[in-house]
Short mmCIF file of C-alpha atoms in Angstrom, two decimals:
data_model
loop_
_atom_site.label_atom_id
_atom_site.label_comp_id
_atom_site.label_asym_id
_atom_site.label_seq_id
_atom_site.Cartn_x
_atom_site.Cartn_y
_atom_site.Cartn_z
CA MET A 1 21.59 -11.10 46.91
CA SER A 2 24.96 -10.23 47.59
CA LEU A 3 26.09 -10.83 51.24
CA THR A 4 29.13 -8.61 51.80
CA LEU A 5 27.91 -6.82 54.78
CA ASP A 6 30.63 -6.85 57.84
CA ILE A 7 28.25 -7.37 60.96
CA PRO A 8 30.01 -6.82 64.26
CA THR A 9 29.35 -9.61 66.68
CA GLN A 10 29.57 -9.13 70.71
CA ARG A 11 29.06 -12.51 72.12
CA THR A 12 26.97 -13.00 75.37
CA THR A 13 29.43 -14.07 78.00
CA ALA A 14 26.79 -15.97 80.00
CA SER A 15 24.63 -18.18 77.62
CA THR A 16 21.34 -19.05 79.24
CA LEU A 17 20.90 -22.30 77.19
CA PRO A 18 21.97 -24.59 79.85
CA GLN A 19 19.09 -23.77 81.86
CA VAL A 20 16.54 -24.26 79.30
CA ASP A 21 14.94 -27.71 78.55
CA LEU A 22 14.22 -27.91 74.98
CA SER A 23 11.53 -30.64 75.57
CA ARG A 24 9.62 -28.76 77.76
CA LEU A 25 8.82 -25.17 75.49
CA GLU A 26 6.04 -22.68 76.02
CA PHE A 27 5.46 -20.35 72.91
CA GLY A 28 7.17 -17.03 73.46
CA GLN A 29 8.39 -17.80 76.71
CA THR A 30 12.18 -18.43 76.06
CA PHE A 31 14.60 -16.30 74.15
CA SER A 32 17.96 -17.13 72.63
CA ASP A 33 21.27 -15.67 73.46
CA HIS A 34 21.44 -12.91 70.76
CA MET A 35 19.56 -10.72 69.03
CA LEU A 36 20.16 -8.43 65.51
CA VAL A 37 19.91 -4.62 65.84
CA VAL A 38 20.23 -1.75 63.09
CA ASP A 39 19.19 1.72 63.18
CA TYR A 40 17.45 4.01 60.68
CA ARG A 41 18.48 7.65 60.72
CA ASP A 42 19.34 10.61 57.96
CA GLY A 43 17.45 8.41 55.29
CA SER A 44 19.49 5.18 55.28
CA TRP A 45 20.22 2.15 57.57
CA HIS A 46 23.13 2.04 60.00
CA GLN A 47 25.35 -0.15 62.19
CA PRO A 48 24.12 -3.62 61.69
CA ARG A 49 25.16 -5.45 64.98
CA ILE A 50 24.79 -8.70 66.81
CA VAL A 51 24.45 -8.15 70.80
CA PRO A 52 23.31 -10.05 73.41
CA TYR A 53 19.79 -10.61 73.99
CA GLY A 54 18.44 -7.96 76.56
CA PRO A 55 16.34 -4.77 77.33
CA ILE A 56 16.39 -1.90 75.10
CA GLU A 57 16.03 2.08 76.22
CA VAL A 58 13.24 4.16 74.57
CA SER A 59 12.39 7.87 75.09
CA PRO A 60 9.03 8.10 77.50
CA ALA A 61 8.06 10.15 74.13
CA ASN A 62 8.77 7.33 71.80
CA SER A 63 6.59 7.80 68.89
CA ALA A 64 5.74 3.83 68.14
CA LEU A 65 4.32 4.15 71.81
CA HIS A 66 1.85 6.99 71.21
CA TYR A 67 1.22 6.54 67.35
CA GLY A 68 1.49 3.17 66.50
CA GLN A 69 4.44 2.73 63.97
CA ALA A 70 5.19 -0.70 64.48
CA ILE A 71 5.11 -3.91 62.50
CA PHE A 72 6.64 -7.55 62.79
CA GLU A 73 7.35 -10.86 60.93
CA GLY A 74 6.95 -14.24 61.94
CA MET A 75 9.03 -16.93 60.60
CA LYS A 76 10.87 -20.15 61.54
CA ALA A 77 14.42 -22.45 61.52
CA TYR A 78 14.54 -25.91 61.51
CA LYS A 79 16.84 -28.86 61.65
CA ASN A 80 16.34 -31.24 59.19
CA THR A 81 17.26 -35.03 59.47
CA GLU A 82 21.00 -34.43 58.71
CA GLY A 83 21.21 -31.79 61.76
CA ASN A 84 21.63 -28.92 59.32
CA ILE A 85 19.58 -25.46 59.89
CA THR A 86 17.13 -24.30 57.09
CA LEU A 87 14.87 -21.33 57.03
CA PHE A 88 11.35 -21.73 55.55
CA ARG A 89 10.97 -18.68 52.95
CA PRO A 90 12.45 -16.07 54.39
CA LEU A 91 12.21 -13.74 51.24
CA ASP A 92 8.50 -13.95 51.25
CA ASN A 93 8.59 -13.00 54.98
CA LEU A 94 11.15 -9.81 53.73
CA ARG A 95 8.77 -8.96 50.96
CA ARG A 96 5.46 -8.92 53.31
CA LEU A 97 7.68 -6.89 55.96
CA ASN A 98 8.51 -4.13 53.53
CA LEU A 99 5.02 -4.08 52.39
CA SER A 100 3.97 -3.54 56.04
CA ALA A 101 6.31 -0.95 56.36
CA GLU A 102 5.24 1.08 53.07
CA ARG A 103 1.45 0.96 54.46
CA MET A 104 2.87 2.11 57.87
CA CYS A 105 5.01 5.13 56.34
CA MET A 106 8.14 3.48 57.50
CA PRO A 107 11.34 2.42 55.61
CA ALA A 108 12.09 -0.59 53.58
CA VAL A 109 14.63 -3.09 55.10
CA PRO A 110 17.11 -3.91 52.55
CA GLU A 111 17.43 -7.56 51.35
CA GLU A 112 21.60 -7.61 52.43
CA ILE A 113 20.71 -6.56 55.90
CA PHE A 114 17.67 -8.69 56.39
CA MET A 115 19.31 -11.80 54.93
CA GLN A 116 22.88 -11.69 56.28
CA GLY A 117 22.10 -10.55 59.53
CA LEU A 118 19.21 -13.50 59.73
CA LEU A 119 21.62 -16.06 58.68
CA GLN A 120 24.83 -14.79 60.98
CA LEU A 121 22.11 -14.74 63.98
CA ILE A 122 21.07 -18.26 63.60
CA ARG A 123 24.43 -19.51 62.67
CA LEU A 124 25.80 -18.00 66.02
CA ASP A 125 22.84 -19.16 68.03
CA GLY A 126 22.47 -22.93 66.00
CA GLU A 127 22.67 -24.61 69.29
CA TRP A 128 19.14 -23.07 70.25
CA VAL A 129 17.14 -24.72 67.18
CA PRO A 130 15.35 -27.86 68.90
CA SER A 131 15.25 -31.05 66.95
CA ALA A 132 12.28 -32.73 68.20
CA PRO A 133 9.30 -33.38 65.99
CA GLY A 134 7.05 -30.52 66.25
CA THR A 135 9.51 -28.13 67.49
CA SER A 136 11.37 -25.40 65.76
CA LEU A 137 13.28 -22.03 66.30
CA TYR A 138 10.48 -19.11 65.88
CA ILE A 139 12.08 -15.91 64.43
CA ARG A 140 10.53 -12.33 65.06
CA PRO A 141 12.06 -9.71 62.97
CA PHE A 142 10.35 -6.32 64.01
CA MET A 143 10.54 -2.52 63.40
CA PHE A 144 9.42 0.60 65.18
CA ALA A 145 9.69 4.28 65.52
CA THR A 146 12.19 5.46 67.77
CA ASP A 147 11.63 9.41 67.47
CA GLY A 148 11.33 10.93 71.09
CA MET A 149 8.74 13.55 70.55
CA LEU A 150 4.74 14.09 70.14
CA GLY A 151 3.34 14.75 66.88
CA VAL A 152 1.43 12.99 64.66
CA ARG A 153 3.54 12.27 61.90
CA PRO A 154 5.97 9.44 60.36
CA SER A 155 8.95 9.32 62.42
CA SER A 156 12.50 9.97 60.90
CA THR A 157 14.42 7.19 63.09
CA TYR A 158 13.53 3.57 63.37
CA ARG A 159 14.95 0.37 65.00
CA PHE A 160 15.03 -3.20 63.13
CA ILE A 161 15.62 -6.09 65.41
CA ILE A 162 15.48 -9.75 65.07
CA ILE A 163 14.91 -12.15 68.18
CA THR A 164 14.74 -15.90 68.12
CA CYS A 165 12.80 -18.19 70.53
CA PRO A 166 12.70 -22.07 70.54
CA VAL A 167 9.01 -23.59 70.51
CA ALA A 168 7.02 -26.29 70.51
CA SER A 169 3.47 -26.83 68.93
CA PHE A 170 1.38 -23.63 69.17
CA PHE A 171 -2.14 -25.52 69.93
CA ASN A 172 -2.37 -29.09 71.12
CA LYS A 173 -5.83 -29.78 70.21
CA PRO A 174 -8.43 -28.88 67.84
CA LEU A 175 -9.93 -25.28 67.95
CA ARG A 176 -13.45 -24.12 69.24
CA VAL A 177 -14.25 -20.74 66.90
CA ARG A 178 -17.26 -18.55 66.49
CA PHE A 179 -18.23 -16.13 64.28
CA GLU A 180 -17.58 -12.67 65.39
CA GLU A 181 -20.58 -10.41 64.10
CA LYS A 182 -19.93 -7.22 66.08
CA TYR A 183 -16.27 -6.03 66.67
CA VAL A 184 -13.95 -5.92 63.76
CA ARG A 185 -10.53 -7.04 63.02
CA SER A 186 -10.05 -4.81 59.75
CA ALA A 187 -11.63 -3.17 57.00
CA GLU A 188 -11.32 -2.45 53.23
CA GLY A 189 -8.96 0.28 52.92
CA GLY A 190 -7.31 -0.26 56.40
CA ALA A 191 -3.94 -2.29 57.38
CA GLY A 192 -5.52 -5.45 57.97
CA PHE A 193 -2.87 -6.85 55.44
CA ALA A 194 -0.08 -5.48 57.24
CA LYS A 195 1.38 -7.32 60.07
CA ASN A 196 1.26 -3.88 62.42
CA ALA A 197 1.10 -3.98 66.10
CA GLY A 198 -2.32 -2.04 66.38
CA ASN A 199 -4.16 -5.06 64.38
CA TYR A 200 -3.48 -7.76 67.25
CA GLY A 201 -3.64 -4.98 69.96
CA ALA A 202 -7.30 -3.97 68.88
CA ALA A 203 -8.47 -7.84 68.29
CA MET A 204 -7.64 -8.88 72.10
CA TYR A 205 -10.72 -7.75 73.58
CA PRO A 206 -13.14 -9.32 71.42
CA THR A 207 -10.96 -12.78 71.53
CA LYS A 208 -10.91 -12.38 75.46
CA LEU A 209 -14.93 -12.25 75.28
CA ALA A 210 -14.98 -15.38 73.50
CA GLN A 211 -12.37 -17.10 75.46
CA GLN A 212 -14.86 -16.11 78.11
CA ASP A 213 -17.53 -18.24 76.40
CA GLY A 214 -15.05 -21.40 76.06
CA TYR A 215 -14.07 -20.46 72.36
CA ASN A 216 -10.12 -20.88 71.95
CA GLN A 217 -10.40 -18.12 68.64
CA LEU A 218 -12.72 -15.98 66.60
CA LEU A 219 -13.83 -15.91 62.83
CA TRP A 220 -13.58 -12.68 62.05
CA THR A 221 -16.21 -11.54 59.04
CA ASP A 222 -16.08 -8.52 56.75
CA ALA A 223 -16.44 -4.94 58.46
CA SER A 224 -19.48 -3.89 56.39
CA GLU A 225 -21.88 -6.57 56.53
CA HIS A 226 -20.44 -9.28 58.87
CA ARG A 227 -21.43 -11.92 55.99
CA PHE A 228 -18.12 -12.88 54.42
CA ILE A 229 -15.02 -14.82 56.61
CA GLU A 230 -11.85 -12.95 56.38
CA GLU A 231 -9.32 -14.82 59.05
CA SER A 232 -9.29 -16.99 62.25
CA GLY A 233 -7.84 -15.12 64.96
CA THR A 234 -4.37 -14.47 64.18
CA MET A 235 -4.35 -17.18 61.16
CA ASN A 236 -5.74 -17.44 57.56
CA VAL A 237 -8.73 -19.97 57.44
CA MET A 238 -9.53 -22.60 54.64
CA PHE A 239 -12.44 -25.22 54.41
CA VAL A 240 -12.45 -28.20 52.55
CA VAL A 241 -16.01 -28.76 50.93
CA ASP A 242 -16.81 -31.27 48.62
CA GLY A 243 -12.89 -32.10 48.03
CA ARG A 244 -12.33 -28.45 47.20
CA LEU A 245 -10.25 -26.43 49.03
CA ILE A 246 -11.98 -22.72 50.04
CA THR A 247 -10.36 -19.88 51.43
CA PRO A 248 -11.02 -16.10 51.63
CA ALA A 249 -9.28 -14.01 48.64
CA VAL A 250 -6.62 -12.01 50.22
CA SER A 251 -7.62 -8.14 50.19
CA SER A 252 -6.59 -4.95 52.02
CA SER A 253 -8.16 -6.50 55.16
CA ILE A 254 -6.71 -9.96 54.88
CA LEU A 255 -3.12 -10.80 55.43
CA ASP A 256 -1.03 -12.61 52.79
CA GLY A 257 0.37 -15.66 54.77
CA ILE A 258 3.28 -17.55 53.72
CA THR A 259 1.82 -20.49 55.18
CA ARG A 260 -1.51 -20.10 53.35
CA LYS A 261 0.64 -19.80 50.13
CA SER A 262 2.09 -23.13 50.60
CA VAL A 263 -0.80 -24.81 51.48
CA LEU A 264 -2.39 -23.30 48.36
CA GLN A 265 0.57 -24.54 46.22
CA LEU A 266 0.49 -27.88 47.61
CA ALA A 267 -3.06 -28.53 46.93
CA ARG A 268 -2.78 -27.60 43.23
CA ASP A 269 0.41 -29.89 43.20
CA TRP A 270 -1.86 -32.63 44.29
CA GLY A 271 -4.53 -31.85 41.51
CA MET A 272 -6.83 -30.40 44.25
CA THR A 273 -9.56 -27.66 43.11
CA VAL A 274 -8.57 -24.53 44.94
CA GLU A 275 -11.16 -21.71 45.51
CA GLU A 276 -9.84 -18.10 46.72
CA ARG A 277 -12.53 -15.93 46.86
CA LYS A 278 -15.49 -14.55 49.38
CA VAL A 279 -16.89 -17.00 51.32
CA SER A 280 -19.68 -16.20 53.57
CA SER A 281 -20.62 -17.60 57.15
CA VAL A 282 -24.07 -18.69 55.75
CA GLU A 283 -22.37 -21.18 52.95
CA ILE A 284 -20.00 -22.48 55.50
CA LEU A 285 -22.88 -23.19 57.84
CA GLU A 286 -25.20 -24.68 55.12
CA ALA A 287 -22.39 -27.03 54.10
CA GLN A 288 -21.97 -28.18 58.04
CA ALA A 289 -25.88 -29.10 57.79
CA ASN A 290 -25.90 -30.74 54.70
CA GLY A 291 -22.52 -32.95 55.24
CA SER A 292 -20.67 -31.56 52.57
CA LEU A 293 -18.30 -29.48 55.13
CA GLN A 294 -15.08 -31.88 55.39
CA GLU A 295 -12.80 -29.89 57.36
CA ALA A 296 -11.99 -26.50 58.59
CA PHE A 297 -8.69 -25.36 59.88
CA GLY A 298 -6.34 -22.35 60.48
CA VAL A 299 -2.92 -21.66 58.76
CA GLY A 300 0.03 -19.70 59.80
CA THR A 301 3.58 -19.40 60.73
CA ALA A 302 3.06 -20.36 64.44
CA VAL A 303 0.52 -22.97 64.12
CA THR A 304 1.14 -24.23 60.68
CA ILE A 305 -2.06 -26.01 60.64
CA ALA A 306 -4.69 -25.82 63.41
CA PRO A 307 -7.66 -27.86 62.93
CA ILE A 308 -11.21 -26.51 63.93
CA ALA A 309 -13.47 -28.92 65.56
CA VAL A 310 -16.33 -26.42 66.73
CA ILE A 311 -18.11 -23.36 64.88
CA GLY A 312 -20.07 -21.22 67.01
CA TYR A 313 -22.70 -18.95 65.50
CA ARG A 314 -25.16 -16.76 67.66
CA GLY A 315 -25.13 -19.02 70.37
CA GLN A 316 -25.25 -22.46 68.86
CA ASP A 317 -22.51 -24.64 68.11
CA TYR A 318 -21.79 -26.87 65.02
CA GLU A 319 -19.31 -29.95 65.07
CA LEU A 320 -17.29 -30.63 62.26
CA PRO A 321 -16.08 -34.52 61.32
CA ASP A 322 -13.10 -35.61 63.18
CA LEU A 323 -9.72 -35.59 61.15
CA THR A 324 -8.40 -38.84 59.60
CA ASP A 325 -5.12 -39.93 58.34
CA ASP A 326 -6.33 -39.14 54.83
CA SER A 327 -7.86 -35.47 55.77
CA PHE A 328 -6.55 -32.70 53.92
CA ALA A 329 -5.15 -30.80 56.70
CA ARG A 330 -3.14 -33.67 58.29
CA ARG A 331 -1.62 -34.76 55.19
CA VAL A 332 -0.68 -31.15 54.23
CA SER A 333 0.58 -30.49 57.51
CA ALA A 334 2.70 -33.97 57.22
CA ALA A 335 3.70 -32.56 53.72
CA LEU A 336 5.22 -29.26 55.08
CA THR A 337 6.99 -30.63 57.92
CA ASP A 338 8.73 -33.42 55.17
CA ILE A 339 9.95 -30.36 53.26
CA ARG A 340 11.22 -28.58 56.32
CA VAL A 341 13.29 -31.46 57.60
CA GLY A 342 14.32 -32.68 54.30
CA THR A 343 12.45 -36.02 54.05
CA ALA A 344 10.76 -34.69 51.00
CA PRO A 345 12.22 -32.60 47.98
CA ASP A 346 11.56 -29.43 48.18
CA GLU A 347 10.38 -28.64 44.56
CA HIS A 348 9.53 -25.18 44.76
CA GLY A 349 12.88 -24.06 46.14
CA TRP A 350 11.34 -22.84 49.90
CA MET A 351 14.08 -23.68 52.11
CA VAL A 352 17.38 -21.70 52.81
CA SER A 353 20.40 -23.32 54.42
CA VAL A 354 21.76 -21.48 57.13
#
């Protein structure tokens, strides 16, 4: 990677940081002072720039609004024990962003634009990175079509932006989830593996119905039979059964999560049996009934690890054992934190210094 771009910066004249209490943060509510903006036209990317965070203007005929060409990523920056800022696996996020772009018929973002723009932005807003336990700077790269015309075809112009926001923990208690057997998050051959906006918009209504019934999230099942588990809400999902770590294998309907990859790698490092395969709802309920289901949890950038306490199925709730200090979910969450803050060695080269 050759970082040779000269990205002009327009600094804000009125930072909002003095008005922010970094010890009291709600996820996605408070945004840092600046953002990276890059435009695509005539077959290439032009004019990367860092400007004050603020509204953007689009045409009422903007093709992203009408036809859904919009993708995004989620990643985080951390302060380590020495006060230095680090990023967790940013190139993996870039690779996934470009996979999403290909699926949505959008242009790839070059590595030099993504990485230099990201590093320069985080350095500029470095004081926004919180240091309290459980906090981080959430980073949202996203791209959307910018053509101002109606017509079902790929846009010829796009805008790529990175915004950031300081965040605390996403969930503060174990989750109640239920199997979804009517609505579908994604189907094989669809765009479920891509982080495109439409996937999330379509998931909101069934999630709302579950929340009205007292659940936090859904366990999505496959589109054809509703037999096999895919994801949990906006997260990948994992189970510990008889000491084995079991998770649905990635496919065209399941997102290839970066936190997922990291958890699986640590499990293998620790000599744990890892199974990436089809996982049926019946298998998990039988394991709960016979006592072999030890843990269930979601994994994702926003939450890192989100333990599941209750699984609902056809009107019946099934409780999972309480986590202990020896539980895999707690141990792997602590291990990831230690790597990110520099109290454990980064043996896989996941951290990038800012």
